[in-house]
Amino acid sequence: MAQAMITTSKLRLVFQVGVGEDGKPALKAKTFSNIQKLATADQLLQAAQAIISLSNDTSSSIERVDNSDLLM
């Protein structure tokens, strides 16, 4: 049976920075690399909320992006 081993983790914050001419939200993403692989969802949410509080833009989404190696 194959197993997945997390190799890297990133925290990605997406902000709405305005509205485009077509009326759709204009989005901008900021990615933070070198996140500890063992960080919990609660820890990442707390960090994201602290970063969002420093921004004038509206938060659209908070994402954790993990890359894994598949092992046999």
mmCIF file of C-alpha atoms in Angstrom:
data_model
loop_
_atom_site.group_PDB
_atom_site.id
_atom_site.type_symbol
_atom_site.label_atom_id
_atom_site.label_comp_id
_atom_site.label_asym_id
_atom_site.label_seq_id
_atom_site.Cartn_x
_atom_site.Cartn_y
_atom_site.Cartn_z
ATOM 1 C CA MET A 1 0.000 0.000 0.000
ATOM 2 C CA ALA A 2 1.318 3.455 -0.913
ATOM 3 C CA GLN A 3 1.886 6.150 1.703
ATOM 4 C CA ALA A 4 2.133 9.909 1.335
ATOM 5 C CA MET A 5 4.862 11.807 3.193
ATOM 6 C CA ILE A 6 4.428 15.583 3.365
ATOM 7 C CA THR A 7 7.564 17.296 2.052
ATOM 8 C CA THR A 8 6.566 20.976 2.173
ATOM 9 C CA SER A 9 3.690 23.065 3.506
ATOM 10 C CA LYS A 10 2.602 26.569 2.547
ATOM 11 C CA LEU A 11 -0.028 28.994 3.847
ATOM 12 C CA ARG A 12 -1.908 30.828 1.093
ATOM 13 C CA LEU A 13 -4.095 33.846 1.833
ATOM 14 C CA VAL A 14 -6.405 35.194 -0.857
ATOM 15 C CA PHE A 15 -7.670 38.776 -0.584
ATOM 16 C CA GLN A 16 -10.364 40.654 -2.477
ATOM 17 C CA VAL A 17 -8.686 43.898 -3.524
ATOM 18 C CA GLY A 18 -11.553 45.380 -5.508
ATOM 19 C CA VAL A 19 -14.013 44.688 -8.287
ATOM 20 C CA GLY A 20 -13.112 44.284 -11.952
ATOM 21 C CA GLU A 21 -14.836 45.999 -14.859
ATOM 22 C CA ASP A 22 -16.915 42.864 -15.387
ATOM 23 C CA GLY A 23 -18.244 43.071 -11.816
ATOM 24 C CA LYS A 24 -16.277 40.061 -10.611
ATOM 25 C CA PRO A 25 -14.058 40.339 -7.516
ATOM 26 C CA ALA A 26 -10.408 41.164 -8.129
ATOM 27 C CA LEU A 27 -8.307 38.754 -6.070
ATOM 28 C CA LYS A 28 -4.699 38.823 -4.915
ATOM 29 C CA ALA A 29 -2.918 35.921 -3.207
ATOM 30 C CA LYS A 30 -0.005 35.937 -0.772
ATOM 31 C CA THR A 31 1.817 32.661 -0.097
ATOM 32 C CA PHE A 32 3.993 31.981 2.938
ATOM 33 C CA SER A 33 6.494 29.157 2.454
ATOM 34 C CA ASN A 34 8.409 27.058 4.968
ATOM 35 C CA ILE A 35 5.399 26.346 7.156
ATOM 36 C CA GLN A 36 6.124 23.597 9.669
ATOM 37 C CA LYS A 37 4.697 20.322 8.428
ATOM 38 C CA LEU A 38 3.357 19.516 11.893
ATOM 39 C CA ALA A 39 1.452 22.820 12.257
ATOM 40 C CA THR A 40 -2.197 22.209 13.103
ATOM 41 C CA ALA A 41 -5.164 23.777 11.345
ATOM 42 C CA ASP A 42 -5.868 25.861 14.472
ATOM 43 C CA GLN A 43 -2.295 27.194 14.535
ATOM 44 C CA LEU A 44 -2.419 28.126 10.854
ATOM 45 C CA LEU A 45 -5.805 29.805 11.267
ATOM 46 C CA GLN A 46 -4.500 31.840 14.198
ATOM 47 C CA ALA A 47 -1.461 32.956 12.177
ATOM 48 C CA ALA A 48 -3.631 33.771 9.152
ATOM 49 C CA GLN A 49 -6.021 35.845 11.246
ATOM 50 C CA ALA A 50 -3.097 37.840 12.657
ATOM 51 C CA ILE A 51 -1.802 38.557 9.149
ATOM 52 C CA ILE A 52 -5.286 39.426 7.845
ATOM 53 C CA SER A 53 -5.775 41.912 10.690
ATOM 54 C CA LEU A 54 -2.786 43.878 9.324
ATOM 55 C CA SER A 55 -4.346 44.192 5.864
ATOM 56 C CA ASN A 56 -6.866 46.713 4.602
ATOM 57 C CA ASP A 57 -8.226 44.170 2.095
ATOM 58 C CA THR A 58 -11.024 41.663 2.676
ATOM 59 C CA SER A 59 -10.025 38.046 3.182
ATOM 60 C CA SER A 60 -11.467 35.714 0.558
ATOM 61 C CA SER A 61 -9.924 32.386 1.580
ATOM 62 C CA ILE A 62 -7.271 30.750 3.728
ATOM 63 C CA GLU A 63 -5.589 27.665 2.288
ATOM 64 C CA ARG A 64 -2.996 25.166 3.380
ATOM 65 C CA VAL A 65 -1.021 23.760 0.455
ATOM 66 C CA ASP A 66 0.859 20.529 1.141
ATOM 67 C CA ASN A 67 3.194 18.759 -1.268
ATOM 68 C CA SER A 68 3.818 15.075 -0.681
ATOM 69 C CA ASP A 69 6.040 12.291 -1.932
ATOM 70 C CA LEU A 70 4.295 8.987 -2.566
ATOM 71 C CA LEU A 71 6.140 6.009 -1.132
ATOM 72 C CA MET A 72 5.620 2.356 -1.937
#
